[in-house]
Amino acid sequence: MSTLTRTRRERPTTTTPTPRRRGTFPIGKVLGYLTLIVFAIIYIYPFLIQIATSVKTNQDATQTPLSLVPNPFTTTAFDRLLDTDFPLWFFNSATVAIIVTAGRVFFDSLAGYALARIKFRGRSALFTGLLAVMAVPGVVLLIPKFLVLNQIGMYDTHPALWMPLLADAAGVFIMKQFFESVNPSIEEAARIDGAGTFRIFWSVVLPMAKPALITLTILSFQGSWNELSHFIVATQSTDLFTLTKGVASLTSGQLGSGNQFPITMGAALLMTIPVAIVFIVFQKKFVAGANEGGVKG
Amino acid sequence: MSATTPGVTPITSAPGMPPATVPAGPLGRRPGGGGGEGGRRGLAGYVFVAPATGLLFLFLLLPIFMALWVSLSDWTGQGSPFSGSANFVGTENYQRLFLEDGLVRKDFMTSLRNTAFYVAIVVPAQTALSLFLALVVNQKLRGQGFFRTAFYFPSVTSSVAISLVFLFLFTGSGAINGVIGLFGVDGPQWFSDARGLVHLFGDKLGLWDTDSPPGVLADSSVGGLTLWDWISGPSVAMTAIIFLVVWTTAGTFMLMFLAALQDIPAEVDEAATVDGAGRWQRFRFVTLPQLKPAVFLVTTLGLIGTWQVFDQIYIMSGGNPAKTTLTPAFLSYLYSFRQNEWGVGAAMAFVLFAIIVVMTSIQRFVMRDKDAIRDKKATRAARGRAGAREHQLADRSGRGEGAG
């Protein structure tokens, strides 16, 4: 766009355009689209195969893995999934995701606000500690998490699924960064009006923090919905299987073995849907919110 | 203001304690903002951070020390490791990983080899692919948003779901081999093929025969593995996992590159165009240098993430075939949770931790920005001088604000 205007200014006489750099024949654009389309196929086709396979018969799935047309169309895979513990897994995942998301959003913004705006002794030490904790790779924590849950008698209970996940240093960090970017004058005005710290936080700061809160909500929901390793080490009874753990057991268990791909693809599809919805719904808001925050900050 | 606020009584001018530290925060700086309310507000600070910090302490910091103890013990999973059921064995578990000839060391070294090849391929590949995708998406083309979403979507979906899809795609008669077959090539039995890529490649080039490996390599061993085993390269099975991970993670990193690209002022690029720089020149000498922080970020996160690979191994391969997809994280899980050798398992986790720290430090050193360091020093010196002259300025620069 700007290139075009400038080009016109530079070359007032309409000469034959040199196509490669600044001309009207858009070879660059065509190549750009071609690349985009090739990669879009690489990225989208696996999901299409997943959807198509989930409504195929076992035989059809094995024989025509590339075909997107089920022949014949059947919902056997989903019927059989419903006979398993799949609904229970789904319920467990949903419960855990909701609790973790709500808890994280609240606790992280509280702590983030305090670290950004409230002066208290040991604040910077605490923040340094937070950064150190964030640097600990999650996989290193598998055994430690089991040990502490085992020690306090929480292993293989429902709270074991979600309580350790409420601890989230990265979320605190995100909120702290955000609160520091907000102009403090509004809070000062509220304070002069006589509002207390929590009141300022709750009714002045949090509403302004919408973009960051949305980010944190998405991250928390997605993170807890997709979590696998924590559930592996925190519980063992089948009552407490979440979707990730349950569906992963399909591959090694009775159903996933051999060529029963429609079932595993159906399970994969169903567990992807909630995250996909959140992702699609929030994406626009997310972009808009981020821009809004940028203007404000 | 909303009236539905949970009641915390407004603090007008709280008497009592003076502020704990000299008011230097964004609020305290302004006149009228600090003063006597520091005490009450300080208390509020503790209350605000208490839940998050408490949880982090209980479920993160404390357990690390518990695991450190377990890694120095012979705990077998019976009872509590902090009662009589575990004995202190010193560094024996660590020695078994590195010094004592045995299955533990062999497994651990195999997992290190597998992961080293995995990291060496995944990190450059995902960085290059994500940068490439970002550059393509960043062009002002129609449907930009759609493509960005398409590339990013795998990153937000569950590793379990994606792994299942790839297990299906990579079956012997699956979609990948179907596509390969279009070019007249027979695809391998991906997840049961333990042959190493370097072995295969050397065989193709006539460097060696995989059936009778050269004695130089096969007869000398380091850490319980022969040199021949060390250089195997990723197995075919691991390669499938590499495809999966690069494909999945590129979307996230693409977003990071996109953000960095959009931060580059358009004028710079336009100026380069006016100066007659071609597309490639502009990318190489104008865009890429400005992306250096983003490249640093992406490779750091890549290094940290790839060394930890666990989910995909757990779901897809379980370390098979022939242990060529074992990784330290998964091996640590196997030894502790499945074989009840908790000491060895915990020791592996800590060694993995150390590896990640060392790797990222090396990377930070290699990619350190000499110009930035010099600039920083200069700024600091300038700030110092300013501070000597004027008190307020010094205060500000101490907090890393202002100046420029």
XYZ file of C-alpha atoms in Angstrom:
701
model
C 0.000 0.000 0.000
C 2.439 2.598 1.150
C 4.873 1.059 -1.272
C 2.484 1.789 -4.097
C 1.999 5.448 -3.215
C 5.665 5.997 -2.903
C 6.355 4.196 -6.123
C 3.990 6.529 -7.862
C 5.755 9.497 -6.400
C 9.132 8.227 -7.426
C 8.173 7.306 -10.941
C 5.618 9.722 -12.201
C 5.790 8.351 -15.725
C 4.085 5.018 -16.041
C 6.885 2.777 -17.199
C 6.641 -0.957 -17.593
C 6.499 -2.187 -14.047
C 9.222 -4.501 -12.875
C 7.114 -7.352 -11.626
C 9.341 -8.737 -8.932
C 9.663 -5.732 -6.739
C 7.060 -3.111 -7.085
C 4.969 -3.800 -10.108
C 1.333 -4.420 -10.700
C 1.754 -8.064 -11.675
C 1.704 -9.668 -8.284
C 4.087 -12.601 -8.626
C 5.067 -12.165 -5.012
C 1.446 -12.248 -3.970
C 0.712 -15.353 -5.994
C 3.707 -17.113 -4.487
C 2.665 -15.917 -1.059
C -0.815 -17.342 -1.485
C 0.535 -20.591 -2.875
C 2.807 -21.047 0.133
C -0.004 -20.182 2.489
C -2.330 -22.669 0.845
C 0.215 -25.496 0.846
C 0.887 -24.961 4.528
C -2.778 -24.532 5.302
C -3.358 -27.980 3.791
C -0.541 -29.428 5.869
C -2.095 -27.897 8.952
C -5.766 -28.502 8.294
C -5.816 -31.853 6.512
C -4.903 -33.894 9.618
C -7.925 -32.435 11.385
C -10.143 -33.210 8.407
C -8.860 -36.778 8.393
C -9.589 -36.940 12.098
C -13.184 -35.821 11.577
C -13.766 -38.079 8.570
C -12.225 -41.133 10.217
C -14.391 -40.791 13.301
C -17.469 -41.535 11.182
C -15.898 -44.351 9.188
C -15.967 -48.073 9.793
C -12.780 -49.698 11.068
C -12.187 -51.320 7.710
C -12.809 -48.140 5.755
C -10.492 -46.170 8.055
C -7.641 -48.591 7.522
C -8.092 -49.001 3.797
C -8.629 -45.395 2.725
C -6.812 -43.324 5.352
C -6.479 -40.301 3.068
C -10.089 -40.175 1.964
C -12.328 -37.560 3.528
C -15.522 -39.319 2.481
C -16.715 -41.996 4.882
C -18.070 -44.979 3.035
C -20.348 -45.970 4.622
C -21.127 -43.215 7.106
C -21.483 -44.578 10.631
C -21.570 -43.279 14.187
C -20.554 -46.610 15.680
C -17.372 -45.117 17.074
C -19.263 -42.499 19.074
C -21.823 -45.032 20.268
C -19.041 -47.250 21.537
C -17.266 -44.292 23.147
C -20.412 -43.488 25.107
C -20.358 -47.027 26.470
C -16.928 -46.444 27.932
C -16.085 -44.085 30.783
C -15.729 -41.293 28.261
C -18.635 -39.204 29.660
C -17.104 -39.455 33.138
C -13.720 -38.383 31.834
C -15.346 -35.445 30.112
C -17.110 -34.437 33.307
C -13.887 -34.696 35.326
C -11.974 -32.621 32.804
C -14.675 -29.960 32.755
C -14.805 -29.731 36.549
C -11.059 -29.477 36.875
C -10.755 -26.921 34.079
C -13.447 -24.673 35.571
C -12.047 -24.787 39.102
C -8.482 -24.222 37.941
C -9.425 -21.369 35.629
C -11.507 -19.545 38.232
C -8.904 -20.038 40.928
C -5.983 -18.996 38.797
C -7.623 -15.886 37.428
C -8.507 -14.700 40.927
C -5.330 -15.638 42.793
C -2.978 -14.608 40.012
C -4.501 -11.193 39.567
C -4.524 -10.613 43.325
C -0.868 -11.502 43.609
C 0.055 -9.753 40.378
C -1.592 -6.560 41.556
C 0.150 -6.667 44.911
C 3.510 -7.245 43.293
C 2.942 -4.417 40.827
C 1.397 -1.766 43.028
C 1.481 -2.423 46.746
C 4.634 -1.721 48.685
C 5.394 -4.311 51.296
C 8.533 -5.648 52.856
C 10.028 -8.541 50.917
C 8.166 -7.732 47.724
C 11.160 -7.780 45.438
C 12.502 -10.921 47.094
C 9.148 -12.544 46.509
C 9.187 -11.526 42.880
C 12.685 -12.905 42.418
C 11.479 -16.133 43.976
C 8.582 -16.166 41.550
C 10.905 -15.817 38.592
C 13.051 -18.638 39.925
C 10.007 -20.843 40.347
C 8.899 -20.080 36.793
C 12.240 -21.278 35.527
C 11.765 -24.743 36.987
C 10.873 -27.060 34.114
C 7.501 -28.684 34.660
C 8.618 -32.207 33.909
C 11.138 -32.064 36.739
C 8.173 -31.615 39.071
C 6.439 -34.911 38.344
C 8.034 -36.853 41.170
C 7.972 -33.901 43.597
C 4.237 -33.429 43.022
C 3.558 -37.057 43.738
C 5.697 -36.917 46.857
C 3.897 -33.975 48.390
C 0.431 -35.296 47.516
C 1.383 -38.648 48.969
C 2.794 -37.064 52.099
C -0.244 -34.942 52.905
C -2.643 -37.785 52.136
C -4.083 -36.120 49.064
C -2.865 -38.601 46.468
C -5.653 -40.087 44.348
C -8.319 -37.668 45.578
C -10.323 -35.153 43.573
C -8.568 -32.078 45.006
C -5.262 -33.634 43.930
C -6.411 -33.118 40.354
C -6.793 -29.368 40.615
C -5.274 -27.905 43.762
C -1.621 -28.156 42.698
C -2.563 -26.620 39.347
C -3.838 -23.493 41.077
C -0.238 -22.593 41.779
C 0.777 -20.732 38.676
C 3.761 -18.417 38.725
C 3.487 -17.527 35.044
C -0.040 -16.197 35.530
C 1.078 -13.994 38.408
C 3.843 -12.700 36.204
C 1.466 -11.891 33.319
C -0.854 -9.975 35.632
C 1.992 -8.113 37.292
C 3.314 -7.033 33.913
C -0.124 -5.862 32.908
C -0.849 -3.896 36.064
C 2.460 -2.128 35.762
C 1.505 -0.947 32.301
C -1.709 0.692 33.512
C -1.618 4.358 34.383
C -1.837 4.603 38.189
C -3.658 7.929 38.216
C -7.099 6.322 38.183
C -6.287 4.259 41.244
C -4.953 7.332 42.953
C -8.167 9.145 42.220
C -10.098 6.254 43.711
C -7.886 6.283 46.758
C -8.397 9.973 47.260
C -12.116 9.243 47.043
C -11.557 6.961 49.988
C -11.610 3.470 48.421
C -9.758 0.668 50.169
C -7.119 -1.513 48.586
C -9.370 -4.450 47.818
C -12.127 -2.195 46.594
C -9.727 -0.411 44.258
C -8.490 -3.768 43.054
C -11.936 -5.236 42.556
C -13.913 -2.388 41.052
C -11.299 -0.142 39.500
C -8.321 -2.227 38.502
C -9.888 -5.548 37.508
C -12.362 -4.036 35.028
C -9.448 -2.279 33.356
C -7.524 -5.526 33.275
C -10.027 -7.236 30.985
C -7.562 -7.974 28.171
C -5.078 -9.561 30.556
C -7.849 -11.440 32.343
C -9.094 -12.862 29.066
C -5.581 -13.957 28.183
C -5.195 -15.609 31.552
C -8.595 -17.280 31.284
C -7.752 -18.766 27.915
C -4.329 -19.919 29.040
C -5.674 -21.458 32.235
C -8.590 -23.216 30.621
C -6.532 -24.541 27.770
C -3.691 -25.524 30.058
C -5.827 -27.441 32.541
C -8.002 -29.031 29.863
C -4.940 -30.306 28.021
C -2.920 -31.200 31.100
C -1.726 -34.791 31.132
C 1.417 -35.357 33.167
C 0.036 -33.879 36.376
C -2.985 -36.175 36.259
C -0.722 -39.142 35.658
C 1.200 -38.550 38.862
C -1.636 -37.208 41.029
C -4.196 -39.987 40.762
C -4.556 -43.591 39.781
C -8.177 -44.701 40.257
C -10.275 -44.832 37.098
C -12.980 -42.700 38.730
C -10.590 -39.767 38.587
C -9.488 -40.199 34.986
C -9.671 -37.004 33.017
C -10.102 -36.873 29.257
C -6.392 -36.679 28.542
C -5.521 -39.586 30.792
C -8.514 -41.640 29.769
C -8.131 -41.129 26.053
C -4.393 -41.768 26.295
C -5.274 -45.088 27.910
C -7.276 -45.951 24.807
C -4.129 -46.339 22.733
C -2.627 -48.895 25.054
C -5.920 -50.347 26.231
C -8.356 -52.710 24.652
C -10.121 -50.240 22.361
C -7.293 -48.446 20.672
C -5.241 -51.472 19.827
C -5.301 -52.935 16.367
C -7.132 -50.953 13.769
C -9.938 -49.334 15.758
C -8.963 -45.882 14.627
C -12.483 -44.431 14.343
C -12.822 -44.671 18.119
C -9.543 -42.950 18.903
C -10.210 -40.301 16.270
C -13.698 -39.753 17.656
C -12.314 -39.394 21.161
C -9.631 -37.010 19.945
C -12.254 -34.991 18.106
C -14.608 -34.728 21.081
C -11.852 -33.656 23.442
C -10.697 -31.001 20.995
C -14.106 -29.369 20.594
C -14.281 -27.390 23.880
C -10.833 -25.900 23.400
C -11.651 -25.180 19.770
C -14.796 -23.303 20.798
C -12.964 -21.257 23.420
C -10.233 -20.550 20.928
C -12.571 -19.432 18.138
C -14.858 -17.402 20.389
C -12.071 -15.654 22.233
C -9.728 -15.066 19.364
C -11.451 -11.939 18.080
C -12.018 -10.595 21.559
C -8.478 -11.419 22.353
C -7.065 -9.414 19.463
C -9.475 -6.542 20.035
C -8.814 -6.560 23.768
C -5.082 -6.599 23.285
C -5.256 -3.562 21.017
C -7.544 -1.756 23.413
C -5.137 -2.392 26.237
C -2.309 -1.100 24.106
C -4.064 2.197 23.523
C -4.921 2.578 27.162
C -1.505 1.733 28.470
C -17.870 2.749 40.630
C -19.612 -0.510 41.261
C -21.537 -0.808 44.476
C -21.217 -4.570 44.679
C -17.779 -4.432 46.185
C -16.929 -6.796 48.978
C -16.343 -4.570 51.910
C -12.900 -3.535 52.791
C -13.102 -0.375 54.741
C -11.624 2.568 52.914
C -8.258 3.606 54.174
C -8.120 7.323 54.539
C -5.081 8.018 56.567
C -4.079 4.959 58.461
C -2.127 5.833 61.567
C 0.710 3.771 62.841
C 3.517 2.124 60.978
C 5.485 4.171 58.534
C 5.947 2.644 55.122
C 8.262 -0.314 55.248
C 10.508 0.965 52.524
C 11.144 4.339 51.041
C 8.220 4.979 48.706
C 9.600 4.414 45.264
C 6.817 2.513 43.529
C 4.758 3.999 40.730
C 2.166 5.133 43.228
C 4.413 6.371 45.950
C 6.359 8.535 43.580
C 3.680 11.110 43.205
C 3.022 13.546 45.995
C -0.012 12.569 47.998
C 0.167 8.945 46.969
C 2.432 7.615 49.687
C 2.513 8.687 53.246
C 0.955 7.066 56.233
C -1.171 4.454 54.487
C 1.818 2.273 53.738
C 1.287 0.061 56.774
C -2.251 -0.972 56.033
C -1.517 -1.273 52.364
C 1.541 -3.323 53.142
C -0.643 -5.720 55.083
C -3.038 -5.882 52.134
C -0.033 -6.778 50.000
C 0.678 -9.838 52.106
C -2.953 -10.880 52.045
C -3.072 -10.473 48.273
C -0.010 -12.588 47.566
C -0.721 -15.188 50.243
C -2.886 -17.661 48.282
C -0.683 -17.804 45.196
C 2.571 -17.905 47.147
C 1.247 -20.422 49.618
C 0.204 -22.790 46.856
C 3.483 -22.331 45.030
C 5.379 -23.066 48.188
C 3.372 -26.156 49.053
C 3.128 -27.703 45.602
C 6.303 -26.484 43.968
C 9.126 -25.343 46.184
C 8.707 -27.713 49.107
C 8.262 -30.805 46.880
C 11.509 -30.049 45.075
C 13.372 -30.411 48.350
C 11.414 -33.541 49.153
C 12.482 -34.996 45.814
C 16.064 -33.923 46.446
C 16.008 -36.013 49.597
C 14.423 -38.946 47.760
C 17.144 -38.761 45.103
C 19.644 -39.313 47.912
C 17.700 -42.200 49.409
C 16.776 -45.783 48.640
C 13.023 -45.260 48.966
C 10.975 -47.970 47.253
C 7.581 -46.344 47.378
C 6.495 -48.070 50.609
C 5.328 -45.788 53.391
C 6.646 -42.263 53.655
C 10.143 -41.435 52.433
C 10.501 -39.152 55.443
C 10.056 -41.868 58.031
C 12.088 -44.978 58.657
C 11.252 -46.561 55.315
C 13.978 -44.759 53.400
C 17.695 -44.713 54.069
C 20.218 -42.092 53.114
C 22.510 -43.500 50.434
C 24.449 -40.385 49.488
C 25.078 -39.893 45.801
C 24.692 -43.558 44.949
C 21.670 -42.980 42.701
C 23.570 -40.354 40.741
C 26.567 -42.650 40.450
C 24.343 -45.348 39.011
C 23.348 -42.932 36.271
C 26.875 -42.081 35.246
C 29.507 -44.372 36.711
C 28.216 -47.834 37.526
C 28.001 -50.172 34.602
C 24.491 -51.519 34.438
C 21.033 -51.277 32.980
C 20.259 -47.991 34.703
C 23.226 -46.241 33.156
C 22.622 -47.794 29.768
C 18.970 -46.742 29.784
C 19.809 -43.262 30.952
C 22.546 -42.760 28.378
C 20.242 -44.082 25.669
C 17.603 -41.569 26.714
C 20.163 -38.763 26.654
C 21.287 -39.780 23.186
C 17.716 -39.980 21.891
C 16.816 -36.601 23.319
C 20.014 -34.914 22.168
C 19.248 -35.830 18.559
C 15.629 -34.915 19.078
C 16.534 -31.466 20.442
C 19.194 -30.892 17.792
C 16.588 -31.349 15.082
C 13.435 -29.964 16.648
C 14.791 -26.634 17.904
C 16.267 -25.407 14.588
C 13.365 -26.866 12.620
C 10.627 -25.320 14.715
C 12.422 -21.972 14.811
C 12.872 -21.926 11.042
C 9.345 -23.104 10.296
C 7.735 -20.651 12.699
C 9.783 -17.749 11.358
C 8.886 -18.775 7.847
C 5.184 -19.021 8.654
C 5.302 -15.650 10.390
C 6.921 -14.009 7.373
C 4.366 -15.514 5.015
C 1.423 -14.603 7.222
C 2.811 -11.127 7.818
C 2.488 -10.239 4.153
C -0.538 -8.091 3.558
C -2.597 -10.841 2.024
C -6.287 -11.538 2.223
C -7.285 -14.245 4.664
C -4.309 -13.508 6.870
C -6.360 -14.105 10.002
C -7.616 -17.450 8.759
C -4.145 -18.740 8.021
C -2.782 -17.486 11.314
C -5.571 -19.342 13.090
C -4.955 -22.502 11.084
C -1.267 -22.559 11.928
C -1.828 -21.715 15.558
C -4.674 -24.123 16.203
C -2.574 -27.279 16.794
C -0.735 -25.444 19.565
C -3.906 -25.001 21.576
C -5.216 -28.519 21.210
C -4.371 -31.339 23.569
C -1.160 -33.261 23.059
C -3.198 -36.414 23.534
C -5.585 -35.627 20.680
C -2.792 -34.570 18.337
C -0.718 -37.613 19.220
C -3.604 -39.942 18.474
C -4.122 -38.295 15.102
C -0.438 -38.642 14.268
C -0.408 -42.258 15.411
C -3.102 -42.855 12.829
C -1.424 -40.763 10.123
C 1.868 -42.581 10.621
C 0.584 -46.161 10.687
C 2.127 -48.471 8.127
C -0.854 -48.169 5.784
C -1.689 -44.657 6.938
C -2.041 -41.291 5.303
C 1.650 -40.325 5.438
C 2.760 -43.494 3.717
C -0.108 -42.974 1.293
C 1.288 -39.575 0.345
C 4.840 -40.920 0.188
C 3.521 -43.709 -1.997
C 2.316 -41.161 -4.541
C 5.987 -40.524 -5.256
C 6.620 -44.217 -5.685
C 8.439 -44.684 -2.392
C 7.514 -47.279 0.204
C 7.150 -45.594 3.572
C 8.565 -47.268 6.698
C 6.608 -48.860 9.539
C 7.140 -45.668 11.483
C 6.476 -46.611 15.061
C 8.125 -50.001 14.978
C 11.241 -48.887 13.131
C 14.206 -48.522 15.497
C 16.825 -47.870 12.807
C 18.766 -44.671 13.350
C 18.749 -42.043 10.623
C 22.512 -41.440 10.748
C 23.085 -45.184 10.507
C 20.761 -45.409 7.534
C 22.239 -42.377 5.860
C 25.813 -43.595 6.280
C 24.741 -46.919 4.855
C 23.268 -45.192 1.795
C 26.461 -43.204 1.310
C 28.522 -46.368 1.619
C 30.297 -45.168 4.757
C 29.436 -48.325 6.607
C 27.217 -51.363 6.582
C 24.563 -51.218 9.278
C 24.601 -55.010 9.599
C 28.284 -55.073 10.480
C 29.187 -51.689 11.930
C 32.850 -50.604 11.737
C 34.893 -51.967 14.619
C 36.275 -48.579 15.581
C 32.808 -47.470 16.517
C 31.317 -50.722 17.693
C 34.138 -51.783 20.006
C 34.706 -48.669 22.061
C 32.037 -47.531 24.431
C 31.331 -44.434 26.450
C 28.916 -44.506 29.376
C 27.720 -48.007 28.598
C 26.854 -47.260 24.978
C 29.099 -48.016 22.036
C 30.153 -45.106 19.875
C 28.176 -46.787 17.115
C 25.060 -46.483 19.276
C 25.839 -42.908 20.235
C 25.936 -41.686 16.649
C 22.823 -43.570 15.524
C 20.779 -40.433 15.011
C 17.077 -40.339 15.816
C 15.277 -43.570 15.020
C 12.584 -43.597 12.373
C 10.017 -43.784 15.181
C 11.541 -40.730 16.844
C 11.464 -38.935 13.507
C 7.694 -39.303 13.403
C 7.517 -37.692 16.856
C 9.845 -34.951 15.636
C 7.464 -34.196 12.763
C 4.602 -34.064 15.211
C 6.328 -31.686 17.614
C 7.645 -29.313 14.959
C 4.237 -29.222 13.320
C 2.489 -28.547 16.632
C 4.782 -25.989 18.206
C 5.488 -23.861 15.156
C 2.172 -22.053 15.598
C 2.983 -20.649 19.024
C 6.401 -19.499 17.969
C 4.945 -18.041 14.786
C 2.819 -15.748 16.943
C 5.931 -14.586 18.791
C 7.685 -13.828 15.533
C 4.575 -12.087 14.212
C 4.463 -9.825 17.252
C 8.136 -9.019 16.767
C 7.643 -8.375 13.055
C 4.803 -5.990 13.722
C 6.974 -4.083 16.161
C 9.489 -3.324 13.438
C 8.771 0.187 12.187
C 7.646 0.060 8.570
C 9.779 3.118 7.766
C 12.995 1.151 8.201
C 11.933 -1.394 5.655
C 10.688 1.306 3.314
C 13.940 3.216 3.643
C 15.807 0.071 2.677
C 13.525 -0.323 -0.328
C 14.201 3.240 -1.396
C 17.894 2.515 -1.089
C 17.361 -0.254 -3.576
C 17.590 -3.278 -1.319
C 15.971 -6.393 -2.720
C 13.531 -8.596 -0.917
C 16.164 -11.029 0.359
C 18.585 -8.243 1.297
C 15.886 -6.467 3.247
C 15.101 -9.664 5.102
C 18.729 -10.566 5.774
C 20.070 -7.147 6.747
C 17.033 -5.242 7.959
C 14.396 -7.609 9.302
C 16.460 -10.467 10.678
C 18.752 -8.356 12.905
C 15.698 -6.774 14.464
C 14.223 -10.207 15.094
C 17.210 -11.307 17.115
C 15.465 -10.977 20.481
C 12.562 -13.028 19.146
C 14.912 -15.698 17.802
C 16.585 -15.784 21.183
C 13.250 -16.170 22.925
C 12.045 -18.894 20.596
C 15.227 -20.953 20.780
C 15.336 -20.632 24.559
C 11.755 -21.776 24.943
C 12.439 -24.470 22.369
C 15.438 -25.793 24.275
C 13.563 -25.797 27.557
C 10.517 -27.459 26.041
C 12.214 -30.106 23.950
C 14.446 -31.506 26.676
C 11.311 -32.140 28.698
C 9.445 -34.144 26.085
C 7.164 -36.533 27.948
C 3.523 -36.499 26.817
C 4.155 -37.690 23.280
C 6.382 -40.511 24.466
C 3.855 -41.567 27.075
C 1.016 -41.573 24.558
C 2.653 -42.733 21.360
C 5.599 -44.999 21.958
C 6.289 -45.726 25.604
C 9.982 -45.499 24.791
C 9.791 -48.188 22.102
C 10.898 -49.461 19.644
C 14.142 -50.790 21.102
C 14.229 -47.878 23.583
C 14.946 -45.434 20.764
C 12.254 -43.025 21.926
C 13.143 -43.130 25.621
C 13.679 -39.656 27.012
C 15.052 -38.697 30.438
C 11.682 -37.373 31.553
C 9.859 -40.533 30.554
C 12.594 -42.775 31.923
C 12.439 -40.946 35.236
C 8.704 -41.644 35.305
C 9.231 -45.319 34.417
C 11.833 -45.898 37.083
C 9.924 -44.199 39.864
C 6.264 -44.876 39.188
C 6.505 -48.233 37.454
C 9.592 -49.850 38.960
C 9.509 -48.155 42.361
C 13.133 -47.106 42.123
C 12.264 -43.646 43.324
C 15.816 -42.628 44.168
C 17.046 -43.280 40.639
C 13.961 -41.691 39.105
C 14.350 -38.513 41.166
C 18.065 -38.370 40.402
C 17.263 -38.502 36.681
C 14.839 -35.614 37.079
C 17.496 -33.481 38.751
C 20.093 -34.327 36.126
C 17.560 -33.332 33.487
C 17.024 -30.080 35.331
C 20.761 -29.463 35.335
C 20.986 -30.249 31.627
C 18.279 -27.704 30.840
C 19.999 -25.051 32.933
C 23.352 -25.721 31.280
C 21.888 -25.784 27.770
C 20.039 -22.518 28.160
C 23.115 -20.896 29.729
C 25.280 -21.981 26.824
C 22.682 -20.703 24.415
C 22.452 -17.401 26.245
C 26.226 -17.068 26.107
C 26.422 -17.926 22.417
C 23.604 -15.576 21.448
C 24.525 -12.765 23.823
C 24.180 -9.358 22.278
C 27.491 -7.586 22.544
C 26.077 -4.272 21.365
C 23.302 -4.410 23.918
C 25.743 -5.127 26.712
C 27.870 -2.165 25.708
C 24.810 0.061 25.418
C 23.594 -1.037 28.796
C 26.921 -0.242 30.397
C 26.963 3.162 28.774
C 23.425 3.908 29.900
C 24.199 2.774 33.390
C 27.246 5.000 33.548
C 25.233 7.924 32.233
C 22.545 7.281 34.768
C 25.121 7.117 37.490
C 26.457 10.531 36.539
C 22.985 11.972 36.385
C 22.280 10.460 39.755
C 25.283 12.117 41.337
C 23.973 15.431 40.153
C 20.355 15.038 40.891
C 18.819 12.912 43.555
C 15.463 12.223 41.973
C 16.936 11.001 38.734
C 19.123 8.532 40.544
C 16.102 7.208 42.349
C 14.303 6.664 39.095
C 17.139 4.989 37.241
C 17.617 2.596 40.124
C 14.260 1.174 39.286
C 15.159 0.867 35.659
C 12.810 3.580 34.503
C 13.111 6.810 32.632
C 16.274 7.936 30.901
C 16.844 7.180 27.295
